Amino acid sequence: MLRLSLALLPVLLSGCGPAAPKSSTTLSVQLHFNGAPLHCSSPIDIAGQNWHLQQLQLYLSDFSLNNNALLLDPTLPHQQARLALLGSVCDNSATQSANWQVKFTRPLTPGELTFFVAVPQSLNHQDPLSAKAPLNQSDMYWSWQQGYKYLRLELAGAQQQWALHLGASGCQSASPLRPPATACAAQNRPHVRLNYQYGQNLTLDLAPLLADIALSADNHCMSDPNRLSCQTLLPRLGIEAPPLGWSMQ
């Protein structure tokens, strides 16, 4: 797994002799909270309050391995060549739209793996009704003007909900129904850099992101840099600071 703030765990080989390393075109992604796997039914203790996951989905894009572009398999419904949609949508009966794997067109080898939590700027302002999957999911979209939600995290607690939506901000156009002619003032594209070794998975731990925040309906964050809650959360996501919670294990 991949984790930014934790030391890389050694790979332990069993058997009588040395085992040959195995390469794979698939990278599994795991969601954690305080080091434990996090699922739709998992209780989450945040500042003494009990919460559970309603939705976590995020676009990962423009992968690179040792400074060489790493393209994704575009034949899968949750991927295009430059991006993949990861995550789960939870409801009372099942986990919908769950995908926690990224598949590449060539095998992974050890080295520096980098990617963005974002939709590439050239794809960010389009009509989701005509876009190819996975950019056709309407609840991951704001408007032609604002573009896509790169990350959508929603939690439910005792008679209240909390949300964090990450995307570009400061986008200017004549109408919300028109794409901007110039780049948005804040691209808000977290850049993750990790060291990959054979057999590791990519892990995202939400605990560092939400640490010491008493969540409520009044302190959600919709990527507005003027909002106090966003001023705490955006740097933790990786806006003008190293992103928290990511690791390889």
PDB file of N, CA and C in Angstrom, residues 97-141:
ATOM      1  N   SER A  97     -21.684   1.387  -7.195  1.00  0.00           N
ATOM      2  CA  SER A  97     -20.627   2.071  -7.939  1.00  0.00           C
ATOM      3  C   SER A  97     -19.253   1.896  -7.297  1.00  0.00           C
ATOM      4  N   ALA A  98     -19.000   0.733  -6.711  1.00  0.00           N
ATOM      5  CA  ALA A  98     -17.731   0.531  -6.018  1.00  0.00           C
ATOM      6  C   ALA A  98     -16.639   0.149  -7.016  1.00  0.00           C
ATOM      7  N   ASN A  99     -15.534   0.854  -6.946  1.00  0.00           N
ATOM      8  CA  ASN A  99     -14.339   0.486  -7.710  1.00  0.00           C
ATOM      9  C   ASN A  99     -13.126   0.923  -6.926  1.00  0.00           C
ATOM     10  N   TRP A 100     -12.243  -0.013  -6.638  1.00  0.00           N
ATOM     11  CA  TRP A 100     -11.038   0.287  -5.868  1.00  0.00           C
ATOM     12  C   TRP A 100      -9.812  -0.324  -6.543  1.00  0.00           C
ATOM     13  N   GLN A 101      -9.784  -0.274  -7.877  1.00  0.00           N
ATOM     14  CA  GLN A 101      -8.623  -0.751  -8.618  1.00  0.00           C
ATOM     15  C   GLN A 101      -8.341   0.158  -9.805  1.00  0.00           C
ATOM     16  N   VAL A 102      -7.046   0.284 -10.125  1.00  0.00           N
ATOM     17  CA  VAL A 102      -6.595   0.994 -11.317  1.00  0.00           C
ATOM     18  C   VAL A 102      -5.818  -0.004 -12.165  1.00  0.00           C
ATOM     19  N   LYS A 103      -6.163  -0.087 -13.444  1.00  0.00           N
ATOM     20  CA  LYS A 103      -5.475  -1.022 -14.334  1.00  0.00           C
ATOM     21  C   LYS A 103      -4.734  -0.243 -15.412  1.00  0.00           C
ATOM     22  N   PHE A 104      -3.444  -0.552 -15.547  1.00  0.00           N
ATOM     23  CA  PHE A 104      -2.577   0.146 -16.485  1.00  0.00           C
ATOM     24  C   PHE A 104      -2.347  -0.686 -17.741  1.00  0.00           C
ATOM     25  N   THR A 105      -1.770  -0.054 -18.763  1.00  0.00           N
ATOM     26  CA  THR A 105      -1.505  -0.757 -20.016  1.00  0.00           C
ATOM     27  C   THR A 105      -0.166  -1.480 -19.997  1.00  0.00           C
ATOM     28  N   ARG A 106       0.651  -1.241 -18.972  1.00  0.00           N
ATOM     29  CA  ARG A 106       1.918  -1.965 -18.851  1.00  0.00           C
ATOM     30  C   ARG A 106       2.179  -2.282 -17.380  1.00  0.00           C
ATOM     31  N   PRO A 107       2.995  -3.296 -17.097  1.00  0.00           N
ATOM     32  CA  PRO A 107       3.232  -3.693 -15.705  1.00  0.00           C
ATOM     33  C   PRO A 107       3.946  -2.615 -14.900  1.00  0.00           C
ATOM     34  N   LEU A 108       3.638  -2.573 -13.627  1.00  0.00           N
ATOM     35  CA  LEU A 108       4.299  -1.656 -12.707  1.00  0.00           C
ATOM     36  C   LEU A 108       5.668  -2.204 -12.327  1.00  0.00           C
ATOM     37  N   THR A 109       6.629  -1.316 -12.218  1.00  0.00           N
ATOM     38  CA  THR A 109       7.962  -1.667 -11.744  1.00  0.00           C
ATOM     39  C   THR A 109       8.319  -0.741 -10.585  1.00  0.00           C
ATOM     40  N   PRO A 110       9.269  -1.120  -9.739  1.00  0.00           N
ATOM     41  CA  PRO A 110       9.600  -0.262  -8.594  1.00  0.00           C
ATOM     42  C   PRO A 110      10.071   1.119  -9.019  1.00  0.00           C
ATOM     43  N   GLY A 111       9.720   2.110  -8.209  1.00  0.00           N
ATOM     44  CA  GLY A 111      10.157   3.475  -8.485  1.00  0.00           C
ATOM     45  C   GLY A 111       9.164   4.490  -7.980  1.00  0.00           C
ATOM     46  N   GLU A 112       9.360   5.732  -8.402  1.00  0.00           N
ATOM     47  CA  GLU A 112       8.492   6.818  -7.956  1.00  0.00           C
ATOM     48  C   GLU A 112       7.212   6.846  -8.789  1.00  0.00           C
ATOM     49  N   LEU A 113       6.098   6.654  -8.094  1.00  0.00           N
ATOM     50  CA  LEU A 113       4.786   6.695  -8.718  1.00  0.00           C
ATOM     51  C   LEU A 113       4.124   8.016  -8.351  1.00  0.00           C
ATOM     52  N   THR A 114       3.664   8.747  -9.343  1.00  0.00           N
ATOM     53  CA  THR A 114       3.007  10.028  -9.090  1.00  0.00           C
ATOM     54  C   THR A 114       1.666  10.065  -9.811  1.00  0.00           C
ATOM     55  N   PHE A 115       0.746  10.874  -9.274  1.00  0.00           N
ATOM     56  CA  PHE A 115      -0.551  11.067  -9.908  1.00  0.00           C
ATOM     57  C   PHE A 115      -1.207  12.303  -9.297  1.00  0.00           C
ATOM     58  N   PHE A 116      -2.280  12.761  -9.937  1.00  0.00           N
ATOM     59  CA  PHE A 116      -3.064  13.892  -9.453  1.00  0.00           C
ATOM     60  C   PHE A 116      -4.429  13.408  -8.978  1.00  0.00           C
ATOM     61  N   VAL A 117      -4.944  14.044  -7.921  1.00  0.00           N
ATOM     62  CA  VAL A 117      -6.340  13.853  -7.530  1.00  0.00           C
ATOM     63  C   VAL A 117      -7.104  14.965  -8.230  1.00  0.00           C
ATOM     64  N   ALA A 118      -7.506  14.711  -9.457  1.00  0.00           N
ATOM     65  CA  ALA A 118      -8.073  15.781 -10.283  1.00  0.00           C
ATOM     66  C   ALA A 118      -8.534  15.207 -11.612  1.00  0.00           C
ATOM     67  N   VAL A 119      -9.294  16.014 -12.323  1.00  0.00           N
ATOM     68  CA  VAL A 119      -9.589  15.787 -13.734  1.00  0.00           C
ATOM     69  C   VAL A 119      -8.669  16.705 -14.526  1.00  0.00           C
ATOM     70  N   PRO A 120      -7.962  16.215 -15.537  1.00  0.00           N
ATOM     71  CA  PRO A 120      -7.084  17.096 -16.323  1.00  0.00           C
ATOM     72  C   PRO A 120      -7.837  18.316 -16.830  1.00  0.00           C
ATOM     73  N   GLN A 121      -7.146  19.445 -16.857  1.00  0.00           N
ATOM     74  CA  GLN A 121      -7.793  20.697 -17.229  1.00  0.00           C
ATOM     75  C   GLN A 121      -8.451  20.609 -18.601  1.00  0.00           C
ATOM     76  N   SER A 122      -7.831  19.901 -19.529  1.00  0.00           N
ATOM     77  CA  SER A 122      -8.380  19.811 -20.889  1.00  0.00           C
ATOM     78  C   SER A 122      -9.684  19.029 -20.940  1.00  0.00           C
ATOM     79  N   LEU A 123     -10.003  18.266 -19.888  1.00  0.00           N
ATOM     80  CA  LEU A 123     -11.234  17.467 -19.839  1.00  0.00           C
ATOM     81  C   LEU A 123     -12.235  17.992 -18.816  1.00  0.00           C
ATOM     82  N   ASN A 124     -11.878  19.048 -18.108  1.00  0.00           N
ATOM     83  CA  ASN A 124     -12.635  19.428 -16.915  1.00  0.00           C
ATOM     84  C   ASN A 124     -13.905  20.209 -17.194  1.00  0.00           C
ATOM     85  N   HIS A 125     -14.033  20.833 -18.353  1.00  0.00           N
ATOM     86  CA  HIS A 125     -15.198  21.683 -18.619  1.00  0.00           C
ATOM     87  C   HIS A 125     -15.899  21.169 -19.871  1.00  0.00           C
ATOM     88  N   GLN A 126     -16.792  20.204 -19.672  1.00  0.00           N
ATOM     89  CA  GLN A 126     -17.521  19.613 -20.782  1.00  0.00           C
ATOM     90  C   GLN A 126     -18.903  19.193 -20.295  1.00  0.00           C
ATOM     91  N   ASP A 127     -19.724  18.746 -21.210  1.00  0.00           N
ATOM     92  CA  ASP A 127     -21.087  18.316 -20.893  1.00  0.00           C
ATOM     93  C   ASP A 127     -21.041  16.863 -20.438  1.00  0.00           C
ATOM     94  N   PRO A 128     -21.384  16.557 -19.156  1.00  0.00           N
ATOM     95  CA  PRO A 128     -21.330  15.167 -18.702  1.00  0.00           C
ATOM     96  C   PRO A 128     -22.347  14.271 -19.406  1.00  0.00           C
ATOM     97  N   LEU A 129     -23.381  14.872 -20.013  1.00  0.00           N
ATOM     98  CA  LEU A 129     -24.382  14.069 -20.715  1.00  0.00           C
ATOM     99  C   LEU A 129     -23.814  13.440 -21.981  1.00  0.00           C
ATOM    100  N   SER A 130     -22.787  14.063 -22.554  1.00  0.00           N
ATOM    101  CA  SER A 130     -22.176  13.515 -23.758  1.00  0.00           C
ATOM    102  C   SER A 130     -20.756  13.007 -23.519  1.00  0.00           C
ATOM    103  N   ALA A 131     -20.247  13.154 -22.302  1.00  0.00           N
ATOM    104  CA  ALA A 131     -18.880  12.719 -21.990  1.00  0.00           C
ATOM    105  C   ALA A 131     -18.805  11.198 -21.902  1.00  0.00           C
ATOM    106  N   LYS A 132     -17.635  10.670 -22.194  1.00  0.00           N
ATOM    107  CA  LYS A 132     -17.400   9.235 -22.060  1.00  0.00           C
ATOM    108  C   LYS A 132     -17.178   8.884 -20.588  1.00  0.00           C
ATOM    109  N   ALA A 133     -17.596   7.676 -20.213  1.00  0.00           N
ATOM    110  CA  ALA A 133     -17.353   7.190 -18.854  1.00  0.00           C
ATOM    111  C   ALA A 133     -15.855   7.216 -18.574  1.00  0.00           C
ATOM    112  N   PRO A 134     -15.468   7.541 -17.337  1.00  0.00           N
ATOM    113  CA  PRO A 134     -16.288   7.783 -16.147  1.00  0.00           C
ATOM    114  C   PRO A 134     -16.623   9.258 -15.910  1.00  0.00           C
ATOM    115  N   LEU A 135     -16.513  10.089 -16.948  1.00  0.00           N
ATOM    116  CA  LEU A 135     -16.808  11.513 -16.804  1.00  0.00           C
ATOM    117  C   LEU A 135     -18.274  11.824 -17.078  1.00  0.00           C
ATOM    118  N   ASN A 136     -19.105  10.803 -17.130  1.00  0.00           N
ATOM    119  CA  ASN A 136     -20.531  10.988 -17.364  1.00  0.00           C
ATOM    120  C   ASN A 136     -21.358  10.849 -16.096  1.00  0.00           C
ATOM    121  N   GLN A 137     -20.715  10.826 -14.938  1.00  0.00           N
ATOM    122  CA  GLN A 137     -21.433  10.685 -13.671  1.00  0.00           C
ATOM    123  C   GLN A 137     -21.826  12.080 -13.179  1.00  0.00           C
ATOM    124  N   SER A 138     -23.107  12.381 -13.219  1.00  0.00           N
ATOM    125  CA  SER A 138     -23.569  13.754 -13.000  1.00  0.00           C
ATOM    126  C   SER A 138     -23.333  14.241 -11.575  1.00  0.00           C
ATOM    127  N   ASP A 139     -23.334  13.350 -10.576  1.00  0.00           N
ATOM    128  CA  ASP A 139     -23.136  13.830  -9.202  1.00  0.00           C
ATOM    129  C   ASP A 139     -21.677  14.131  -8.895  1.00  0.00           C
ATOM    130  N   MET A 140     -20.778  13.875  -9.848  1.00  0.00           N
ATOM    131  CA  MET A 140     -19.383  14.266  -9.712  1.00  0.00           C
ATOM    132  C   MET A 140     -19.079  15.511 -10.549  1.00  0.00           C
ATOM    133  N   TYR A 141     -20.113  16.280 -10.841  1.00  0.00           N
ATOM    134  CA  TYR A 141     -19.993  17.433 -11.740  1.00  0.00           C
ATOM    135  C   TYR A 141     -20.703  18.620 -11.120  1.00  0.00           C
TER     136      TYR A 141
END
